[in-house]
Short mmCIF file of C-alpha atoms in Angstrom, two decimals:
data_model
loop_
_atom_site.label_atom_id
_atom_site.label_comp_id
_atom_site.label_asym_id
_atom_site.label_seq_id
_atom_site.Cartn_x
_atom_site.Cartn_y
_atom_site.Cartn_z
CA MET A 136 76.93 -131.11 -25.77
CA THR A 137 73.42 -132.54 -25.72
CA ARG A 138 74.22 -135.09 -23.09
CA VAL A 139 76.17 -132.86 -20.66
CA LYS A 140 72.65 -130.84 -20.94
CA GLU A 141 70.65 -133.62 -20.33
CA ILE A 142 72.43 -134.56 -16.92
CA ALA A 143 72.68 -131.26 -15.96
CA GLN A 144 69.01 -130.72 -16.19
CA LYS A 145 68.51 -133.85 -14.45
CA LEU A 146 70.89 -132.84 -11.92
CA ILE A 147 68.89 -129.75 -11.27
CA TRP A 148 65.46 -131.50 -11.26
CA MET A 149 66.70 -133.95 -8.43
CA LEU A 150 68.21 -131.20 -6.35
CA VAL A 151 64.88 -129.02 -6.80
CA ARG A 152 63.42 -132.21 -5.40
CA ILE A 153 65.31 -132.99 -2.52
CA LEU A 154 64.42 -129.57 -1.49
CA TRP A 155 61.25 -129.27 -1.90
CA VAL A 156 61.10 -132.80 -0.36
CA THR A 157 62.90 -131.53 2.64
CA LEU A 158 60.85 -128.29 2.60
CA ASN A 159 57.98 -130.37 2.68
CA ASN A 160 59.08 -132.28 5.67
CA LEU A 161 59.91 -129.20 7.46
CA TYR A 162 56.43 -127.29 7.00
CA CYS A 163 54.22 -130.07 7.61
CA ILE A 164 55.34 -132.36 10.66
CA PRO A 165 55.88 -129.55 13.13
CA VAL A 166 52.22 -128.54 12.36
CA TYR A 167 51.11 -132.09 13.26
CA LEU A 168 53.47 -132.36 16.47
CA VAL A 169 52.17 -129.20 17.44
CA LEU A 170 48.48 -129.75 16.84
CA THR A 171 48.37 -133.12 18.27
CA LEU A 172 50.09 -131.27 21.68
CA LEU A 173 47.56 -128.51 21.77
CA LEU A 174 44.65 -130.45 21.31
CA VAL A 175 45.86 -132.53 24.59
CA PRO A 176 42.73 -130.79 26.44
CA VAL A 177 40.25 -132.57 23.67
CA TYR A 178 41.93 -135.81 24.88
CA LEU A 179 41.40 -135.60 28.26
CA THR A 180 37.87 -134.65 28.06
CA SER A 181 36.75 -136.76 25.04
CA PRO A 182 39.30 -139.37 23.87
CA THR A 183 37.52 -140.89 20.77
CA THR A 184 36.98 -137.01 19.57
CA TYR A 185 40.94 -136.53 19.44
CA PHE A 186 41.70 -139.76 18.15
CA LYS A 187 39.63 -139.22 15.16
CA ILE A 188 40.84 -135.32 14.65
CA GLU A 189 45.03 -137.27 14.97
CA GLU A 190 43.60 -139.81 12.58
CA THR A 191 42.29 -136.31 9.97
CA PHE A 192 46.11 -134.70 10.40
CA PHE A 193 47.93 -138.32 9.87
CA THR A 194 46.13 -138.92 6.94
CA TRP A 195 46.60 -135.42 5.00
CA LEU A 196 49.96 -136.12 6.29
CA LEU A 197 50.50 -139.39 4.56
CA SER A 198 49.09 -137.81 1.37
CA MET A 199 51.94 -135.54 1.32
CA VAL A 200 54.15 -139.05 1.02
CA SER A 201 51.58 -139.93 -1.68
CA CYS A 202 52.68 -136.60 -4.03
CA TRP A 203 56.05 -137.34 -3.93
CA SER A 204 55.85 -140.71 -5.68
CA TYR A 205 53.22 -139.08 -7.93
CA THR A 206 55.14 -135.95 -8.99
CA ALA A 207 58.15 -138.28 -9.58
CA GLY A 208 56.51 -140.04 -11.95
CA TYR A 209 56.23 -144.02 -10.33
CA GLU A 210 52.59 -145.10 -10.91
CA ILE A 211 51.35 -148.16 -9.15
CA VAL A 212 48.56 -150.52 -10.60
CA GLU A 213 46.52 -152.81 -8.56
CA SER A 214 45.17 -156.13 -10.09
CA GLY A 215 43.44 -159.43 -8.12
CA ASP A 216 41.24 -159.14 -5.71
CA SER A 217 39.50 -155.41 -4.99
CA LEU A 218 41.03 -154.35 -2.10
CA ASP A 219 38.05 -151.70 -2.01
CA ASP A 220 35.31 -154.88 -0.96
CA CYS A 221 36.74 -155.54 1.94
CA ILE A 222 37.66 -151.83 2.98
CA GLY A 223 34.43 -151.90 5.49
CA GLU A 224 35.81 -154.79 7.29
CA LYS A 225 38.97 -155.31 9.80
CA ILE A 226 41.93 -156.85 7.87
CA LEU A 227 45.40 -157.90 8.07
CA TYR A 228 47.43 -156.68 5.41
CA MET A 229 50.56 -158.56 4.55
CA PRO A 230 52.65 -157.29 1.93
CA ASN A 231 56.03 -158.56 0.70
CA HIS A 232 59.29 -156.64 1.83
CA GLN A 233 61.95 -155.31 -1.06
CA SER A 234 62.94 -152.09 -0.09
CA THR A 235 62.36 -148.53 1.80
CA ALA A 236 59.78 -147.47 -1.24
CA ASP A 237 57.28 -150.28 0.04
CA VAL A 238 56.00 -148.14 3.07
CA PRO A 239 55.26 -144.87 0.84
CA PHE A 240 53.78 -147.00 -1.81
CA LEU A 241 51.82 -148.69 0.86
CA MET A 242 50.67 -145.18 2.19
CA THR A 243 49.68 -144.00 -1.36
CA ILE A 244 47.28 -146.97 -1.81
CA PHE A 245 45.79 -146.21 1.40
CA THR A 246 45.33 -142.61 1.03
CA SER A 247 43.51 -143.33 -2.43
CA ARG A 248 40.75 -144.69 -0.30
CA PHE A 249 39.06 -141.64 1.09
CA GLY A 250 38.91 -142.20 5.40
CA PHE A 251 40.87 -145.30 5.31
CA SER A 252 44.36 -144.56 5.84
CA GLY A 253 44.11 -142.91 9.26
CA LYS A 254 42.48 -145.87 10.57
CA VAL A 255 45.71 -148.14 9.74
CA MET A 256 48.19 -149.55 12.46
CA TRP A 257 51.69 -150.35 10.99
CA LEU A 258 53.97 -152.79 12.59
CA MET A 259 57.58 -151.35 11.67
CA ASP A 260 60.96 -152.02 11.99
CA LYS A 261 62.44 -149.85 15.40
CA VAL A 262 64.58 -148.29 13.14
CA PHE A 263 62.13 -146.04 11.88
CA LYS A 264 61.08 -144.77 14.96
CA TYR A 265 64.29 -142.27 15.17
CA THR A 266 63.30 -141.22 11.26
CA ASN A 267 61.92 -137.65 10.66
CA PHE A 268 58.29 -139.53 10.27
CA GLY A 269 58.89 -141.76 13.22
CA VAL A 270 58.07 -139.64 15.77
CA VAL A 271 54.53 -139.25 13.69
CA SER A 272 53.88 -143.10 14.03
CA TRP A 273 54.80 -142.63 17.60
CA ILE A 274 51.88 -140.57 18.33
CA HIS A 275 49.84 -142.49 16.05
CA ASP A 276 50.38 -145.54 17.78
CA ASP A 277 51.94 -147.57 15.45
CA PHE A 278 53.82 -150.63 16.62
CA PHE A 279 57.94 -150.92 16.43
CA ILE A 280 59.75 -154.35 16.35
CA GLN A 281 62.74 -154.67 17.64
CA ALA A 282 64.77 -157.14 15.33
CA GLY A 283 67.23 -159.96 16.13
CA LYS A 284 66.76 -163.12 18.35
CA ASP A 285 68.02 -161.84 21.64
CA THR A 286 64.28 -159.29 21.25
CA ARG A 287 62.22 -161.41 19.65
CA GLU A 288 59.78 -162.73 22.52
CA GLN A 289 60.05 -159.61 24.46
CA SER A 290 58.53 -157.66 20.74
CA LEU A 291 56.34 -160.44 20.71
CA ILE A 292 54.58 -159.79 24.33
CA GLU A 293 55.01 -155.96 23.30
CA LEU A 294 52.90 -156.57 20.59
CA ARG A 295 50.16 -158.58 22.56
CA SER A 296 49.60 -155.82 24.82
CA HIS A 297 49.64 -152.90 21.83
CA LEU A 298 47.19 -154.29 19.99
CA GLN A 299 44.91 -154.99 23.30
CA ARG A 300 45.68 -150.85 24.40
CA VAL A 301 45.61 -149.64 20.15
CA PHE A 302 44.04 -151.46 17.76
CA GLY A 303 40.39 -151.94 19.68
CA MET A 304 40.71 -148.85 22.07
CA LYS A 305 41.06 -146.65 19.06
CA SER A 306 38.81 -148.78 16.59
CA ARG A 307 41.66 -149.45 13.92
CA ASN A 308 40.56 -151.22 10.88
CA CYS A 309 43.76 -152.28 9.33
CA LEU A 310 46.74 -154.02 10.47
CA VAL A 311 49.85 -153.85 8.19
CA LEU A 312 52.48 -156.60 8.62
CA PHE A 313 55.51 -157.87 6.98
CA PRO A 314 55.77 -161.47 7.76
CA GLU A 315 59.28 -161.33 5.97
CA GLY A 316 60.57 -159.17 8.92
CA GLY A 317 63.12 -157.64 6.74
CA PHE A 318 64.36 -156.41 3.27
CA LEU A 319 64.79 -158.85 0.68
CA ARG A 320 68.55 -158.41 0.08
CA LYS A 321 68.79 -158.51 3.83
CA ARG A 322 67.49 -161.91 4.52
CA LYS A 323 67.53 -163.85 1.26
CA ALA A 324 70.57 -165.61 2.34
CA VAL A 325 69.49 -166.47 5.87
CA SER A 326 66.10 -167.30 4.44
CA GLN A 327 67.74 -169.81 2.12
CA SER A 328 69.98 -171.10 4.90
CA PHE A 329 67.16 -171.82 6.61
CA ALA A 330 65.03 -173.14 3.85
CA LYS A 331 68.03 -175.94 2.93
CA LYS A 332 67.79 -177.12 6.82
CA LYS A 333 64.22 -177.32 6.77
CA ASP A 334 63.76 -178.89 3.39
CA LEU A 335 61.73 -175.75 2.35
CA PRO A 336 61.15 -174.26 -1.08
CA LEU A 337 64.30 -171.76 -2.17
CA LEU A 338 62.79 -168.31 -2.82
CA GLU A 339 65.08 -166.01 -4.89
CA HIS A 340 62.12 -162.92 -5.23
CA CYS A 341 60.89 -162.96 -1.44
CA THR A 342 62.05 -164.91 1.71
CA ILE A 343 60.57 -167.57 4.00
CA PRO A 344 57.66 -165.60 6.18
CA ARG A 345 57.64 -165.48 9.84
CA ILE A 346 54.68 -166.28 12.00
CA GLY A 347 55.37 -165.31 15.27
CA ALA A 348 53.68 -162.15 14.98
CA LEU A 349 51.00 -163.71 12.96
CA GLU A 350 50.25 -166.11 15.90
CA VAL A 351 49.88 -162.87 18.44
CA ILE A 352 47.44 -161.13 15.86
CA MET A 353 45.69 -164.23 15.55
CA ASP A 354 45.54 -165.09 19.19
CA GLU A 355 44.33 -161.74 19.78
CA ILE A 356 42.04 -160.65 16.90
CA GLY A 357 41.65 -163.52 15.05
CA PRO A 358 38.40 -165.57 14.97
CA GLN A 359 38.61 -166.72 18.23
CA GLY A 360 40.53 -164.06 19.28
CA LYS A 361 40.70 -163.01 22.97
CA MET A 362 39.74 -159.45 22.59
CA PRO A 363 36.42 -158.16 22.04
CA GLN A 364 34.62 -159.52 18.74
CA SER A 365 34.02 -155.86 17.37
CA SER A 366 37.85 -155.85 17.45
CA HIS A 367 38.43 -159.30 15.06
CA ILE A 368 39.64 -159.05 11.82
CA SER A 369 37.34 -160.98 9.24
CA LYS A 370 39.69 -160.73 6.04
CA ILE A 371 43.56 -161.74 5.22
CA VAL A 372 45.08 -159.43 2.56
CA ASP A 373 48.15 -160.78 1.01
CA VAL A 374 49.94 -158.43 -1.24
CA THR A 375 52.81 -158.82 -3.54
CA ILE A 376 54.39 -155.79 -4.44
CA ALA A 377 56.46 -156.10 -7.83
CA TYR A 378 58.86 -153.72 -9.07
CA PRO A 379 59.87 -153.07 -12.85
CA GLU A 380 62.73 -155.45 -13.87
CA GLY A 381 63.07 -156.68 -10.12
CA ARG A 382 64.89 -153.50 -9.43
CA PRO A 383 62.90 -152.05 -6.49
CA LEU A 384 62.90 -148.63 -6.07
CA ASP A 385 63.51 -147.26 -2.69
CA LEU A 386 63.07 -143.76 -0.49
CA GLN A 387 66.07 -141.82 -2.49
CA ASN A 388 64.44 -142.73 -5.76
CA ILE A 389 61.13 -140.87 -4.55
CA VAL A 390 62.60 -138.33 -2.90
CA SER A 391 65.41 -137.38 -5.85
CA GLY A 392 63.08 -138.59 -8.67
CA TYR A 393 66.82 -140.10 -9.79
CA ARG A 394 65.12 -143.06 -11.58
CA PRO A 395 62.84 -142.47 -14.88
CA PRO A 396 59.04 -143.13 -14.30
CA CYS A 397 58.09 -146.20 -13.95
CA THR A 398 55.35 -148.69 -12.97
CA THR A 399 54.89 -150.96 -9.96
CA HIS A 400 52.36 -153.61 -9.70
CA VAL A 401 50.45 -154.22 -6.52
CA HIS A 402 48.79 -157.89 -6.65
CA TYR A 403 46.04 -158.50 -3.74
CA ARG A 404 44.79 -161.88 -2.60
CA THR A 405 42.18 -162.06 0.08
CA PHE A 406 41.13 -164.52 2.37
CA ASP A 407 38.66 -165.17 4.74
CA VAL A 408 40.35 -165.51 8.34
CA ASN A 409 38.30 -168.22 9.17
CA SER A 410 39.99 -170.58 6.29
CA ILE A 411 43.46 -170.17 7.76
CA PRO A 412 45.00 -172.67 10.03
CA THR A 413 45.06 -172.20 13.76
CA ASN A 414 48.01 -174.58 15.17
CA SER A 415 51.38 -173.33 14.59
CA GLU A 416 52.71 -175.86 11.94
CA ASP A 417 49.82 -175.65 9.66
CA LEU A 418 49.55 -171.93 9.84
CA PHE A 419 53.59 -172.20 8.84
CA LYS A 420 52.67 -174.20 6.22
CA TRP A 421 50.11 -172.05 4.83
CA MET A 422 52.35 -169.06 4.87
CA VAL A 423 55.15 -170.75 3.09
CA LYS A 424 52.53 -171.97 0.29
CA ILE A 425 51.53 -168.41 0.19
CA TYR A 426 54.94 -167.27 -0.55
CA GLU A 427 55.88 -169.96 -2.81
CA GLU A 428 53.12 -168.71 -4.93
CA LYS A 429 54.00 -165.15 -4.65
CA GLU A 430 57.69 -166.42 -5.78
CA GLU A 431 56.07 -167.76 -8.92
CA MET A 432 54.06 -165.00 -10.01
CA LEU A 433 56.78 -162.57 -9.34
CA ALA A 434 59.59 -165.18 -11.38
CA GLU A 435 56.66 -164.93 -14.25
CA TYR A 436 56.44 -161.07 -14.24
CA TYR A 437 60.30 -160.54 -14.01
CA LYS A 438 60.66 -163.27 -17.29
CA THR A 439 57.75 -161.69 -19.58
CA GLY A 440 57.17 -158.35 -18.12
CA VAL A 441 53.47 -158.67 -17.90
CA TYR A 442 52.21 -159.49 -14.57
CA PRO A 443 50.04 -162.60 -14.47
CA TYR A 444 47.03 -161.49 -12.22
CA LYS A 445 45.03 -164.50 -12.91
CA MET A 446 47.91 -167.35 -11.78
CA TYR A 447 46.33 -167.76 -8.61
CA SER A 448 42.69 -166.50 -7.98
CA THR A 449 41.24 -166.69 -4.65
CA SER A 450 37.52 -165.17 -5.01
CA GLY A 451 36.08 -165.16 -8.39
CA PRO A 452 37.82 -163.41 -11.25
CA ALA A 453 40.92 -161.30 -11.17
CA MET A 454 40.70 -157.89 -11.40
CA PRO A 455 43.46 -156.67 -13.97
CA PRO A 456 46.03 -154.16 -13.44
CA THR A 457 44.19 -151.15 -13.12
CA PRO A 458 46.50 -147.47 -12.73
CA LEU A 459 45.50 -146.06 -8.97
CA LYS A 460 44.22 -142.58 -9.42
CA HIS A 461 45.69 -139.82 -7.87
CA ASN A 462 43.87 -136.16 -7.52
CA ALA A 463 46.47 -133.55 -8.02
CA HIS A 464 43.83 -130.80 -6.03
CA THR A 465 43.62 -132.69 -3.50
CA TYR A 466 47.65 -132.47 -3.25
CA ALA A 467 47.71 -129.08 -4.06
CA LEU A 468 44.87 -128.44 -1.01
CA GLY A 469 47.05 -130.38 1.27
CA HIS A 470 49.99 -128.51 0.82
CA LEU A 471 47.99 -125.17 1.16
CA LEU A 472 46.62 -126.08 4.24
CA PHE A 473 49.88 -127.08 5.78
CA VAL A 474 51.54 -123.97 4.68
CA LEU A 475 48.67 -121.95 5.90
CA ALA A 476 48.52 -123.60 9.50
CA ASN A 477 52.41 -123.21 9.74
CA SER A 478 52.45 -119.51 8.73
CA LEU A 479 49.51 -119.30 11.36
CA LEU A 480 51.42 -121.13 14.31
CA ILE A 481 54.85 -118.88 13.46
CA ALA A 482 52.64 -115.53 13.58
CA VAL A 483 51.31 -116.56 17.12
CA TYR A 484 54.52 -117.80 18.03
CA TYR A 485 55.95 -114.34 16.79
CA TYR A 486 53.01 -112.29 18.64
CA PHE A 487 53.41 -114.20 21.78
CA THR A 488 57.34 -113.70 21.90
CA HIS A 489 58.05 -110.45 20.80
#
């Protein structure tokens, strides 16, 4: 009987969360869309002002996503080099890619640092464009990559143009790139087949990285990039996301809270961009080495349950695993602002249509 009661309580909890997250989308995303549309006259007179306002709205939205994982009890701990030490610089942020939970967790990491998340430009699969949050990312001017060999070259051409039009003009400070080009479970077999043909290391917990997008980025905003110096990145942050027991959470877990509360490790290694190879062959070798080391750290963590944050240190003593801080009051205020804004827009609409 006790077991039945526990299952019933869990199902009720999941249902409440699903309804809450659905409602959260319904009263947040329309507000963002309507306000950015209403502020088009500001864009026509002062684009810079419009961009700053849009970045603020975008930050508020990302804080709502952060709240989902926080209320589900999914904690994040950070280790390695301090991300805060390079917040004031332009950085390329390169995480491994395991599941649909990666992006919400990265959003949580960015929103925990005041004024940072609105300045981030995301590179993501084009499929994401057609989700509920895709239209928001489209307005924010993130870049959507079309997966597949047939469209890869065209995507890289479009990426080059997008960097020139957005990263520099909108003064973005951070660019997020997933070098593996897809989820671990989808790319693992292809990656291992490629590794065997090219005599590369066989990776179990990550995949052989691709460098096409990285080459374009380095060519445009690297140390010798074609774009103005003010747009050039100064640091590359290698990011290792490690889920407990090697079992990645996913968006469904975050929305429903189905999985019990747990801790995900996020480890940083920061490299000065001037130390990165510039020619294709050496750049690929450098990336493979990075992922080979990432593989060793993940394997050790999954084996022992303790993240080996000292295994590969790049710049001084590594920061031990430190829980990411959340501010419940900020989340509550964000929800209140979106509800009030939504109510105001509905009231205005009702006034002019009745």
